[in-house]
Coordinates of C-alpha atoms and ligand atoms in Angstrom, one line a residue:
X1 CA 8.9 -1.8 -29.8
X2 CA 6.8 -1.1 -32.8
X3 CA 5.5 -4.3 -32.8
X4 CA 3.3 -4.2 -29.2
X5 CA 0.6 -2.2 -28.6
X6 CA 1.4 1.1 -27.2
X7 CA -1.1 1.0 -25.2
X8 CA -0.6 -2.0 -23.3
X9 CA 3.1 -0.2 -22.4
X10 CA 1.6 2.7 -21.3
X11 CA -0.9 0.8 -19.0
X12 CA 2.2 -0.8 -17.4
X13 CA 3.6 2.3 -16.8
X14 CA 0.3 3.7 -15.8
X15 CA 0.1 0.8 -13.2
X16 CA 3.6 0.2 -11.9
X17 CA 5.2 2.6 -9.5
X18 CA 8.7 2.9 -11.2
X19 CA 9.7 2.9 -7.1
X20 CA 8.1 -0.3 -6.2
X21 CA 9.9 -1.5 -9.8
X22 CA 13.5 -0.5 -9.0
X23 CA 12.7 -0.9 -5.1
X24 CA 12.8 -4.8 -5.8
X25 CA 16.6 -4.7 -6.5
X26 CA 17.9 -1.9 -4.9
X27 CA 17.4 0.0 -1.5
X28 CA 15.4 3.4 -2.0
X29 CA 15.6 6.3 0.2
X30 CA 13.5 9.4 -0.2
X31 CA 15.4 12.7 -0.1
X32 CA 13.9 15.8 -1.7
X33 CA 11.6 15.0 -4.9
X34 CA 13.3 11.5 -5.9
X35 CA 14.2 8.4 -4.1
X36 CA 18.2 7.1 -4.1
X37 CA 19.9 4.2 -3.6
X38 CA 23.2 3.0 -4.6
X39 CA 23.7 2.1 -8.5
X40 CA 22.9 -1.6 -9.0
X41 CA 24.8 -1.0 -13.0
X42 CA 27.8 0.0 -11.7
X43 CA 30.1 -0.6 -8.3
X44 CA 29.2 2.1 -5.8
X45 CA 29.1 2.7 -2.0
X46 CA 27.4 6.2 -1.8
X47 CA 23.8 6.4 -3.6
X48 CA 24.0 8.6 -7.2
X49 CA 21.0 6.5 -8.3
X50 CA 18.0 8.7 -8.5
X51 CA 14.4 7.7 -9.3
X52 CA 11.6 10.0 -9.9
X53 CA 8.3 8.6 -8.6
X54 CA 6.2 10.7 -11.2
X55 CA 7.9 11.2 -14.2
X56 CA 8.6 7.5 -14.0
X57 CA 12.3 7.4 -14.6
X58 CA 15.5 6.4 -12.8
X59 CA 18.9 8.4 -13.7
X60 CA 22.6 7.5 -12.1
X61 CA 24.9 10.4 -12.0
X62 CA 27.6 8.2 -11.7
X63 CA 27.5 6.1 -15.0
X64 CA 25.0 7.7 -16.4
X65 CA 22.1 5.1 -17.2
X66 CA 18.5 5.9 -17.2
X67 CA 15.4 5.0 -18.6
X68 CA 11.8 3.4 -17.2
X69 CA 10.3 1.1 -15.7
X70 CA 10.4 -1.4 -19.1
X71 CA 14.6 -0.5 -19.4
X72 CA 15.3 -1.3 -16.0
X73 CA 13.3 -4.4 -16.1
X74 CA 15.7 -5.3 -18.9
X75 CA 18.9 -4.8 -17.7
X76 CA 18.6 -5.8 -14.0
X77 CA 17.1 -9.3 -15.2
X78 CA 19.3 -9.6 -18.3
X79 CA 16.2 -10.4 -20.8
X80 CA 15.1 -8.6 -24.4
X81 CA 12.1 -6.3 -24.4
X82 CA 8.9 -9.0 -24.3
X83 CA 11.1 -10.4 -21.6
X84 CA 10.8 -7.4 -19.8
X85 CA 7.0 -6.7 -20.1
X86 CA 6.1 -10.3 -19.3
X87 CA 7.7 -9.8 -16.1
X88 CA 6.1 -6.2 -15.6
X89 CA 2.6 -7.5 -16.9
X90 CA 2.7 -10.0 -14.0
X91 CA 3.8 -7.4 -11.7
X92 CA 0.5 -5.1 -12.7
X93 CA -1.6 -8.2 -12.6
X94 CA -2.3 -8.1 -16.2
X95 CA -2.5 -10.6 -18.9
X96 CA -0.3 -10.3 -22.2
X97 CA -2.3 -8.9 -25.3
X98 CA -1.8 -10.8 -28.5
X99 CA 0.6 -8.8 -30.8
X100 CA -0.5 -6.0 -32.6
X101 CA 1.0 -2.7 -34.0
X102 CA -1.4 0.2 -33.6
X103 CA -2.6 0.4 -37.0
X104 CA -3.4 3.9 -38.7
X105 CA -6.5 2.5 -38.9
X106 CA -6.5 1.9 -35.2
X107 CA -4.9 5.3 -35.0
X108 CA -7.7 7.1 -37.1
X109 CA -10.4 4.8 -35.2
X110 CA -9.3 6.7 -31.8
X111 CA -8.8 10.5 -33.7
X112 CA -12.4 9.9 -34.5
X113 CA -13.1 8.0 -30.8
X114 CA -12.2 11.5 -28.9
X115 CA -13.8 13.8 -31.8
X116 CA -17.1 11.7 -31.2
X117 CA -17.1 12.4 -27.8
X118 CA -16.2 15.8 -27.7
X119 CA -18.9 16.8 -30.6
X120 CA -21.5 14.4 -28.3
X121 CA -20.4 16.7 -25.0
X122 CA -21.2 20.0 -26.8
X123 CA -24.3 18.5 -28.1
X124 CA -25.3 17.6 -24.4
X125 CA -24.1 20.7 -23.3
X126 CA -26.5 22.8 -25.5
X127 CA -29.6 20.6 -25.1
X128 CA -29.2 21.5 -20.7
X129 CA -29.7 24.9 -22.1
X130 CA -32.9 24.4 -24.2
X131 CA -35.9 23.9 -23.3
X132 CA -35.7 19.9 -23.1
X133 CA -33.4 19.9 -20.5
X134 CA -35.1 22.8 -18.5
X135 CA -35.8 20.4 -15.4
X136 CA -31.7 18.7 -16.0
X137 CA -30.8 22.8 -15.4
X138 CA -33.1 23.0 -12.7
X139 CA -31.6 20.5 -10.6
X140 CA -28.1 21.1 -11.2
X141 CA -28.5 24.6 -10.1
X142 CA -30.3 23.5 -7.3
X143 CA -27.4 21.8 -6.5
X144 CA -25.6 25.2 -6.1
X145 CA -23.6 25.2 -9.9
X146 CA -23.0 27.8 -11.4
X147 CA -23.0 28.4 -15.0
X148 CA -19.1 28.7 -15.1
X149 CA -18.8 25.3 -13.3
X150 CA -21.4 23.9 -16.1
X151 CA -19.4 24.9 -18.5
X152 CA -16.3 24.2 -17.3
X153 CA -17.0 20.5 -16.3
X154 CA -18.9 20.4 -19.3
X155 CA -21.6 18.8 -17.6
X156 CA -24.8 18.5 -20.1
X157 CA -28.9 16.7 -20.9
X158 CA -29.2 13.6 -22.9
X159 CA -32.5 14.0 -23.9
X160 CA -35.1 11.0 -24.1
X161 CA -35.1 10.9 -27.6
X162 CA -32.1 9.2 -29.1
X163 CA -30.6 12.4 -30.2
X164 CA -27.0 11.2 -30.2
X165 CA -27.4 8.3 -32.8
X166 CA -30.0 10.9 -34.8
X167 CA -27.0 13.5 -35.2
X168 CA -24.5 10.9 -36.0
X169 CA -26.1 9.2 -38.9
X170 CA -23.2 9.7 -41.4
X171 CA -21.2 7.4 -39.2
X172 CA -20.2 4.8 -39.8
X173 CA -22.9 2.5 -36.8
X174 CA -19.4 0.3 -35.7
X175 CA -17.3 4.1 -34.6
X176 CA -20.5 5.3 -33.2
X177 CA -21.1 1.8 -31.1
X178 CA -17.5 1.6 -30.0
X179 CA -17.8 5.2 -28.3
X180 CA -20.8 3.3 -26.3
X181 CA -22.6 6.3 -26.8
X182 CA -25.1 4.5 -29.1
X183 CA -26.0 0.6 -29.6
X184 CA -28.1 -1.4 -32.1
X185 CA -31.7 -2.5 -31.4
X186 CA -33.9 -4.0 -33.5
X187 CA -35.6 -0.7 -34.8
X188 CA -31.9 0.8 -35.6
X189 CA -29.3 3.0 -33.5
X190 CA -30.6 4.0 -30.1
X191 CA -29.1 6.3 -27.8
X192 CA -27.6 4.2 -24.0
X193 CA -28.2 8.0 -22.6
X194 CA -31.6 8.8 -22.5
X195 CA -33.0 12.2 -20.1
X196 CA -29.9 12.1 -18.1
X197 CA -28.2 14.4 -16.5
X198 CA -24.5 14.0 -18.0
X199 CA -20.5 14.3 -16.7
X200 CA -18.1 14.4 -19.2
X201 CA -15.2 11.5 -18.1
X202 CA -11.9 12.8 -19.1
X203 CA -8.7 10.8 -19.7
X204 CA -5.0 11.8 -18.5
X205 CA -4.8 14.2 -22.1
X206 CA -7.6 15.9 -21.0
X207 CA -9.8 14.4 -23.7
X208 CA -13.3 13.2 -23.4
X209 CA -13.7 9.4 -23.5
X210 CA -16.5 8.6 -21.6
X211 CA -19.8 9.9 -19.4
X212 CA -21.8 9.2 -16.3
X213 CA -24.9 10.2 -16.5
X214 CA -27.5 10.6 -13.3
X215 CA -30.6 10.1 -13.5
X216 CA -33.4 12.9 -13.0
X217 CA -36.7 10.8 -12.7
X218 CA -35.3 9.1 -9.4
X219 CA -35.1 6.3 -11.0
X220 CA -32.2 3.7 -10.3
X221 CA -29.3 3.2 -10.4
X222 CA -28.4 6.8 -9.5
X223 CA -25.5 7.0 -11.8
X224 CA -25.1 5.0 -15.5
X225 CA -21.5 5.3 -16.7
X226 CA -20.3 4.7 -20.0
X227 CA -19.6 0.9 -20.6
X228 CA -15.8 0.3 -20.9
X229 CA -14.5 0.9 -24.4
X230 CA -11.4 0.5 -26.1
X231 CA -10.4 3.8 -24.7
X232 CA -12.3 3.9 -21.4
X233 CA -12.2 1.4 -18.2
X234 CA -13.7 1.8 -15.5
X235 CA -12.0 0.4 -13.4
X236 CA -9.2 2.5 -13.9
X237 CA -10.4 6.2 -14.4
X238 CA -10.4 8.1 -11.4
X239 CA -13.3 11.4 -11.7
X240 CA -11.8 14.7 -11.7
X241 CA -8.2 13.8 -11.7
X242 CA -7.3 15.5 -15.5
X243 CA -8.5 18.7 -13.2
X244 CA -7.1 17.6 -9.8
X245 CA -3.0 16.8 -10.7
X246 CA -1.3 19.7 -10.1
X247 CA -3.4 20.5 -7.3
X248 CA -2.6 17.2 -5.7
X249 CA 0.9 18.0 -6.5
X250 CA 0.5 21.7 -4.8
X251 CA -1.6 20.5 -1.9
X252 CA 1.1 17.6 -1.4
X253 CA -2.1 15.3 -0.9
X254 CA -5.5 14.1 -2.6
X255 CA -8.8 13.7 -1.4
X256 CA -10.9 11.0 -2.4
X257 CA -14.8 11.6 -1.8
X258 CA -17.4 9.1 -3.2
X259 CA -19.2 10.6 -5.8
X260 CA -18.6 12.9 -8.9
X261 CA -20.8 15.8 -7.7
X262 CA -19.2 15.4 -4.3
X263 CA -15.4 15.8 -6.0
X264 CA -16.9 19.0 -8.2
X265 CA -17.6 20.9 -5.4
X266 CA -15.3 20.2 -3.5
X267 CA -12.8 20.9 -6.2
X268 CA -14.4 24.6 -6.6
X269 CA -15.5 25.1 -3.1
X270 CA -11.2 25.0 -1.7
X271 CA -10.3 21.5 -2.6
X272 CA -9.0 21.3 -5.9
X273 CA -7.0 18.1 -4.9
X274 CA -10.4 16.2 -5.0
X275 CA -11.1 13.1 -6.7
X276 CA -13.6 10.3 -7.0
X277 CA -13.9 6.9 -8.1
X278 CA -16.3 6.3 -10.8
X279 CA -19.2 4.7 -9.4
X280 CA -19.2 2.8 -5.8
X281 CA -16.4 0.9 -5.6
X282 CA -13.0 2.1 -4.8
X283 CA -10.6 -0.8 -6.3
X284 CA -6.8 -0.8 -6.6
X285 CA -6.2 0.5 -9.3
X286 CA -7.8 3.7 -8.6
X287 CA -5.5 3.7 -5.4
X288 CA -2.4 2.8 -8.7
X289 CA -3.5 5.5 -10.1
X290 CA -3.4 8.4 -7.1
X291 CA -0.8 6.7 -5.8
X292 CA 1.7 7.6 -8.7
X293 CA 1.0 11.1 -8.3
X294 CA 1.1 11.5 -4.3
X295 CA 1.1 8.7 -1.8
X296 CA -0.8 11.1 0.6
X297 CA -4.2 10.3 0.1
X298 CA -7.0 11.4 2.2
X299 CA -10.4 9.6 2.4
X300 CA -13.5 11.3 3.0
X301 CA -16.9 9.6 3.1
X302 CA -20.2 9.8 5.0
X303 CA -20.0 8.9 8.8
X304 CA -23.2 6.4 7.9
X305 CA -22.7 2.5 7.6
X306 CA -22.1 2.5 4.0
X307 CA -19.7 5.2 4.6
X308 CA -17.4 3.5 7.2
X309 CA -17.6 0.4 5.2
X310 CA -16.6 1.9 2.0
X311 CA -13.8 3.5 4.2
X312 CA -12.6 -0.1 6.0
X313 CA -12.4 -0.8 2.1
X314 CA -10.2 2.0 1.1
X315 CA -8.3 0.8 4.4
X316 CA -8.0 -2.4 2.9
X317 CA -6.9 -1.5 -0.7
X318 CA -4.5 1.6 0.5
X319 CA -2.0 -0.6 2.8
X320 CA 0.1 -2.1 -0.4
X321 CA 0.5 1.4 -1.5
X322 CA 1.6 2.9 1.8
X323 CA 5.6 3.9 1.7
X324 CA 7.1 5.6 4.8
X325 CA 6.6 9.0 4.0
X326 CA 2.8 8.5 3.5
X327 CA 0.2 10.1 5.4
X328 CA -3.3 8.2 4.3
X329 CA -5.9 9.7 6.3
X330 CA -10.3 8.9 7.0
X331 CA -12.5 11.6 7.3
X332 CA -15.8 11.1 7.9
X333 CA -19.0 13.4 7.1
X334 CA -21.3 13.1 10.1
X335 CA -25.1 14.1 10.5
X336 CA -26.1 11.8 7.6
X337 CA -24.4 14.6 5.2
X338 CA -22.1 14.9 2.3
X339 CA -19.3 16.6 1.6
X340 CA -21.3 18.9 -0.7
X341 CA -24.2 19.6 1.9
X342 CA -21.4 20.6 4.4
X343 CA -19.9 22.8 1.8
X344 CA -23.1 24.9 1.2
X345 CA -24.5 24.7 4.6
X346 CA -21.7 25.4 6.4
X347 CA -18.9 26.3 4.2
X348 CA -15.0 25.6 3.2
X349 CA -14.0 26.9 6.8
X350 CA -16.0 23.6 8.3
X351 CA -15.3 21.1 5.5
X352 CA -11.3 21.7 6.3
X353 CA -12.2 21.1 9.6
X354 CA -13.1 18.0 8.6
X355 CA -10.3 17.0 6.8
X356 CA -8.1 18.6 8.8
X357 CA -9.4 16.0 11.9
X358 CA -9.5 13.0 9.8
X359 CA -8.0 10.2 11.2
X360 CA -4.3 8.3 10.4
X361 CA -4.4 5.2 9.3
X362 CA -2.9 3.4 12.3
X363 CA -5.9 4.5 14.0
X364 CA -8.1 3.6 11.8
X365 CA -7.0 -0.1 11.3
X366 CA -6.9 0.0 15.2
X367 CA -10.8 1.1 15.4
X368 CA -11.5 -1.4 12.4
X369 CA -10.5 -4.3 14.4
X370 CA -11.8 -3.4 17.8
X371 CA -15.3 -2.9 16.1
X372 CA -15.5 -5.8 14.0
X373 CA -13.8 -8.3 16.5
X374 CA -15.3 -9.3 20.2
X375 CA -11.3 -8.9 21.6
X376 CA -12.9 -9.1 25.4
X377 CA -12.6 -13.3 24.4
X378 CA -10.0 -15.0 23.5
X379 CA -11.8 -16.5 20.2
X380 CA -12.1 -12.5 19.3
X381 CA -8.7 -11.5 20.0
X382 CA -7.7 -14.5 17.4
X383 CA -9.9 -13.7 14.9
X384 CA -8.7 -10.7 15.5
X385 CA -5.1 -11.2 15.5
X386 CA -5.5 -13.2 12.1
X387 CA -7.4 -10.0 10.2
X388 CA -4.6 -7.4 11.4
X389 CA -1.7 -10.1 10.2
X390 CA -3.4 -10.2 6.8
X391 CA -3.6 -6.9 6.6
X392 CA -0.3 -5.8 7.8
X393 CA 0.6 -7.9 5.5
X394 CA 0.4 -6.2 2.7
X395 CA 2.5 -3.3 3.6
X396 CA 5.4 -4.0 0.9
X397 CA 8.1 -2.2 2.7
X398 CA 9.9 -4.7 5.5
X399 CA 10.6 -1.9 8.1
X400 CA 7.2 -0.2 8.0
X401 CA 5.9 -3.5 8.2
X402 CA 7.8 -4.7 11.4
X403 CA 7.1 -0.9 12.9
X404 CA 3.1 -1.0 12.3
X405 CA 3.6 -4.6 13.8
X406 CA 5.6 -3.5 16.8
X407 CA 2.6 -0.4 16.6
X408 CA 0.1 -3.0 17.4
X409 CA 1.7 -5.6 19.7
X410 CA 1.8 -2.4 21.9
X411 CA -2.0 -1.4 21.5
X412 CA -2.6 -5.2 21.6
X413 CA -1.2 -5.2 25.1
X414 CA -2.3 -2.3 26.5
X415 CA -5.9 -2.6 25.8
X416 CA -6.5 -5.9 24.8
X417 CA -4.6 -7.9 28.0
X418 CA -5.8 -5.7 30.2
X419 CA -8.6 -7.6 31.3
X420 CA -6.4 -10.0 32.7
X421 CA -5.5 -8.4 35.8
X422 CA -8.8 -8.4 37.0
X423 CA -9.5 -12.3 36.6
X424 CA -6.5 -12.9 39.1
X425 CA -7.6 -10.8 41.6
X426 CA -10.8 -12.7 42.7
X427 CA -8.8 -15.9 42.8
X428 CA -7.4 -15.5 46.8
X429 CA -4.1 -15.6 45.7
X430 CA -2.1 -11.8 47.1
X431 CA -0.9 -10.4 43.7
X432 CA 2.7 -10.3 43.9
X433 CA 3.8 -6.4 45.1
X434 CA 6.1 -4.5 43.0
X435 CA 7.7 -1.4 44.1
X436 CA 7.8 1.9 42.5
X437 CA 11.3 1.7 40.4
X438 CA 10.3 -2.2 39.7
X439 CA 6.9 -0.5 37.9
X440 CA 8.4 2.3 35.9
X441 CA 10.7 -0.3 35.1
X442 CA 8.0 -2.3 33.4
X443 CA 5.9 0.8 32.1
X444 CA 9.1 1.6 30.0
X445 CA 9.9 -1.8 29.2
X446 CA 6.2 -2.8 27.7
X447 CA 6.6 0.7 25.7
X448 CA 9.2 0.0 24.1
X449 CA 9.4 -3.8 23.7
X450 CA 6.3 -4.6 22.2
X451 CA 7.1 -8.0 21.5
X452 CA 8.3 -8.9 25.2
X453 CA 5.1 -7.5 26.6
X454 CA 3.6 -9.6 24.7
X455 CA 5.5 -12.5 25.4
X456 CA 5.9 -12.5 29.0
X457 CA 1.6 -11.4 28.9
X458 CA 0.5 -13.9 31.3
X459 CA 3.1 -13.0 34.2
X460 CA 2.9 -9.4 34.0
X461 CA -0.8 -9.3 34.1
X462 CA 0.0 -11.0 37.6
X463 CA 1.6 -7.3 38.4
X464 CA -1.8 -5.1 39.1
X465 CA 0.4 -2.4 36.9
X466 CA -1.2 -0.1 34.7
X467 CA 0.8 -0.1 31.5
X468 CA -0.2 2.0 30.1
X469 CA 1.3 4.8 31.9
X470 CA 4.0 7.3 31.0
X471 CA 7.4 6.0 32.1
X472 CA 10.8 7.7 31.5
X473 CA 13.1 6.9 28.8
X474 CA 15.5 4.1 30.2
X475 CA 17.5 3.5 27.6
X476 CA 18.1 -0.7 27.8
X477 CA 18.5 -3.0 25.5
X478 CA 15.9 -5.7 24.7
X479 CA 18.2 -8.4 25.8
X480 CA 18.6 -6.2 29.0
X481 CA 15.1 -5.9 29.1
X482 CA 14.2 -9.7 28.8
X483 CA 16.5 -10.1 31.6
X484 CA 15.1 -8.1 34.0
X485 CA 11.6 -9.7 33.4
X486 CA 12.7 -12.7 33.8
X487 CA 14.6 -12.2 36.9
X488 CA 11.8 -10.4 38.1
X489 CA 9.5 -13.3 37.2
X490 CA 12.0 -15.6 39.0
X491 CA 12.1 -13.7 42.4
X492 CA 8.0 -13.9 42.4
X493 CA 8.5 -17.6 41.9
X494 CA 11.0 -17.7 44.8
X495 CA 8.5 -15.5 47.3
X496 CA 5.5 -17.6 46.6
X497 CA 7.4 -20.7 47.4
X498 CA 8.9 -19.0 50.0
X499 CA 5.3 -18.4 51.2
X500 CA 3.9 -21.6 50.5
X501 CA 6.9 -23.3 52.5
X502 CA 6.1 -21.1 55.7
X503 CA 2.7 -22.2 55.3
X504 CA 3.7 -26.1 55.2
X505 CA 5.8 -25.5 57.6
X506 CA 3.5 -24.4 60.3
X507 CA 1.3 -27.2 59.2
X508 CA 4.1 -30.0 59.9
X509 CA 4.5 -28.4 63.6
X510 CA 0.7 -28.4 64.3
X511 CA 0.8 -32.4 63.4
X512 CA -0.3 -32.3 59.4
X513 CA 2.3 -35.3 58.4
X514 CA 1.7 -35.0 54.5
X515 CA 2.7 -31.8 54.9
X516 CA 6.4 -33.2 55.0
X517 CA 6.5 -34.3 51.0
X518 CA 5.0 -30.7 50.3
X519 CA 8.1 -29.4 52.4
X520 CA 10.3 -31.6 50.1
X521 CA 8.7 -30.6 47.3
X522 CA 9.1 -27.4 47.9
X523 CA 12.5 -27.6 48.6
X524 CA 13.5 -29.6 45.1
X525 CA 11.6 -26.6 43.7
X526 CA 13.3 -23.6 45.2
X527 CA 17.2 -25.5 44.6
X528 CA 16.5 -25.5 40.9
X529 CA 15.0 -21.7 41.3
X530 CA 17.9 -20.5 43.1
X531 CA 20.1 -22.6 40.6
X532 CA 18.5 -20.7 37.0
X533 CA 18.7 -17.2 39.4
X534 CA 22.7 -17.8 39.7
X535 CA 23.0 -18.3 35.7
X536 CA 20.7 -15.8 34.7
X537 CA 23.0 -13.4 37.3
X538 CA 26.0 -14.6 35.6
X539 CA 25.1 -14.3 32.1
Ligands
ZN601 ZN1 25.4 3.9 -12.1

């Protein structure tokens, strides 16, 4: 173990849900804090094998074995420790680092990483309260914080000079580079952080390994963050989350806004179980990252364009995550607002309200597709057909999987299909009549068989039924089901030829002689009905 980079074992841990890990070999079922499932080290038949989604370790009260995510790797697939992160690595996605032990130089390097930073903070800090960063204090105030909040983000100036590198002159220029803090131009060290407006970035330990800084001059970009390092990614830092975990963990869920000043106040204005990504872009690793602490994650963005595209996103990323006990949710800030001009303008009281109404995710996948996809044409409802397969394909668990599939085959058939009904009626044709029973029948059939609605779509759009009525609870099985469709679908066949035979009839006795191979026709037709109607009332 000594020999790999600690760090690269932590970011495997960091990555991989030790659930998803140990869900690969052995069937997980949540009951209380941890997930169980039957001991795949020892011979059981009733689950003692626990697995704790945070803490990130399995334990079996029968035998006794336990460990992580890089043990259980081991043993289940028989191989030796690099074995066993090769396999993880391409689990996360990530690509093997070369060999090397954390040096004490590497060690020290870090130590004076973190003590860098921290000094660099303070300095910040005091420079928002001098008289350089006057118009910095101005605005952050007028963004309704308070001193306490200041201080306890640590939120501080950069001033324009290069103030950082200037204080730091008896480092050595690599340390100070490798913080990002300060780079090398042609005319010496410079500061990347000039008259901004600066967030401290914390890291799991709580200590400072990066900054965003906004600007004050309106000057784009809005935000600058700190370049990734050897301690900071991007990528993979979610803002506010060193003050956010045990609220998440109280609150049972997390909110996810877009911006850092957005997730500060909501954190001190009732929503301490706020987060944001670091910049724009939500990726999956943020989603990793939330997901390890609570599955039940919350979106909240602005109700404009960006917004709800940002949000189809988070749609997007949050499906490979989902487990059956999670509640992922959208919440969208209308009125052009965000969640911190609703906070001070209206209050907590309305911002829960909010949340509180913000949509599941079934629903919001639904509205997705129905906005982006013309499903009124049958080109749309492929296209989207194909999107919603893609992204219901993602959804790791089997049985969620087929559920949200069965979800949608239902909505697919009572909105989409719909339209059907009223291209037969202009046709001349008498719709076939159905009584009362026959309908309910149906209602309750297409409810709970998806999948034969959707098979048997083109005859009962023939119906004129509304299916998307209530209908009681029948309690048939889908091969019960199928039958009765199809023997339904049968006697329709039967009573238009039935129909169509009166008709040639009446034209054979008014002197219409080719209406004779009709009447044979017809004939052949309704033996081999009749025939399939006396196996089908066998079977
Ligand atoms: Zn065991």
């Amino acid at each position: 173990m000594a020999s790999y980079d600690r760090n690269f074992t932590d970011e495997l841990r960091a990555r991989l849900s030790i659930v998803d890990v140990v869900g690969r070999r052995v069937a997980l079922t949540k009951k209380g804090q941890n997930y169980w499932g039957c001991c795949p080290f020892h011979n059981e038949k009733t689950a003692s094998f626990s697995v704790n989604e945070e803490k990130g370790f399995y334990h079996c009260f029968g035998c006794g074995e336990h460990g992580d995510i890089i043990s259980f790797t081991m043993k289940s697939n028989n191989v030796d420790f690099r074995g066993a992160i090769t396999d993880l690595a391409a689990q996360a996605g990530l690509k093997m680092p070369d060999y090397k032990p954390k040096s004490d130089a590497q060690i020290a390097r870090e130590k004076s990483y973190v003590d860098i930073t921290a000094a660099a903070a303070d300095i910040y800090q005091k420079k928002l309260f001098e008289e350089c960063g006057a118009h910095a204090l101005s605005y952050i105030r007028g963004r309704g914080f308070s001193d306490e909040m200041i201080k306890k983000y640590r939120i501080g100036y950069a001033p324009k000079n290069s103030f950082i590198a200037a204080s730091f002159s008896n480092v050595r220029q690599e340390t100070l580079i490798s913080t990002g803090l300060c780079r090398r131009g042609d005319y010496g060290m410079y500061d990347f952080f000039r008259d901004k407006l600066m967030f401290p970035i914390f890291n799991a330990n709580g200590q400072i390994v990066a900054f965003s800084g906004r600007s004050l001059d309106g000057s784009e970009p809005k935000y600058i963050n700190t370049t990734d390092t050897d301690m900071f990614h991007k990528r993979r830092t979610v803002f506010g989350l060193n003050f956010a975990r045990d609220a998440i963990h109280r609150a049972n869920r997390s909110i996810v806004v877009e911006g850092q000043i957005d997730a500060i106040k909501m954190q001190t204005g009732g929503f301490p179980e706020t987060v944001a990504p670091l910049g724009t872009a939500l990726t999956e690793d943020h989603i990793a990252l939330l997901a390890k602490s609570n599955r039940n994650i919350t979106f909240c963005f602005d109700g404009d364009g960006a917004g709800q595209k940002a949000a189809a996103r988070a749609c997007s990323i949050v499906l490979p995550f989902i487990r059956d006990n999670s509640d992922v949710r959208f919440a969208f800030v209308t009125g052009g607002k965000d969640p911190d001009e609703v906070l001070k303008t209206s209050g907590t009281a309305a911002m829960r309200k909010i949340i509180d109404g913000a949509m599941g995710l079934t629903d919001f996948l639904w509205e997705i597709v129905n906005k982006n996809y013309v499903t009124s044409t049958p080109g749309g409802r492929a296209q989207a057909e194909k999107f919603l397969a893609t992204e219901l394909a993602k959804i790791a668990d089997p049985a969620l999987r087929r559920e949200y599939e069965s979800e949608y085959n239902k909505r697919k058939f009572n909105t989409w299909r719909k339209w059907k009904k009223s291209d037969n009626t202009g046709a001349g044709i008498a719709l076939p009549q159905v009584d009362e029973i026959t309908k309910n029948t149906l209602v309750y059939i297409t409810n709970a068989f998806p999948e034969l609605a959707e098979r048997y779509v083109e005859f009962l759009a023939t119906l004129n039924i509304s299916f998307d009525a209530a209908a009681p609870d029948m309690h048939m099985t889908q091969t019960a089901a199928e039958k009765f469709i199809v023997s339904l679908k049968l006697q329709k066949y039967l009573e238009r030829l039935s129909a169509e035979k009166k008709a040639a009839t009446a034209a054979l006795l008014s002197g219409d002689a080719s209406a004779r191979d009709t009447l044979l026709d017809l004939d052949a037709k309704i033996q081999a009905a009749l025939e399939k109607q006396e196996i089908l009332i066998a079977v």
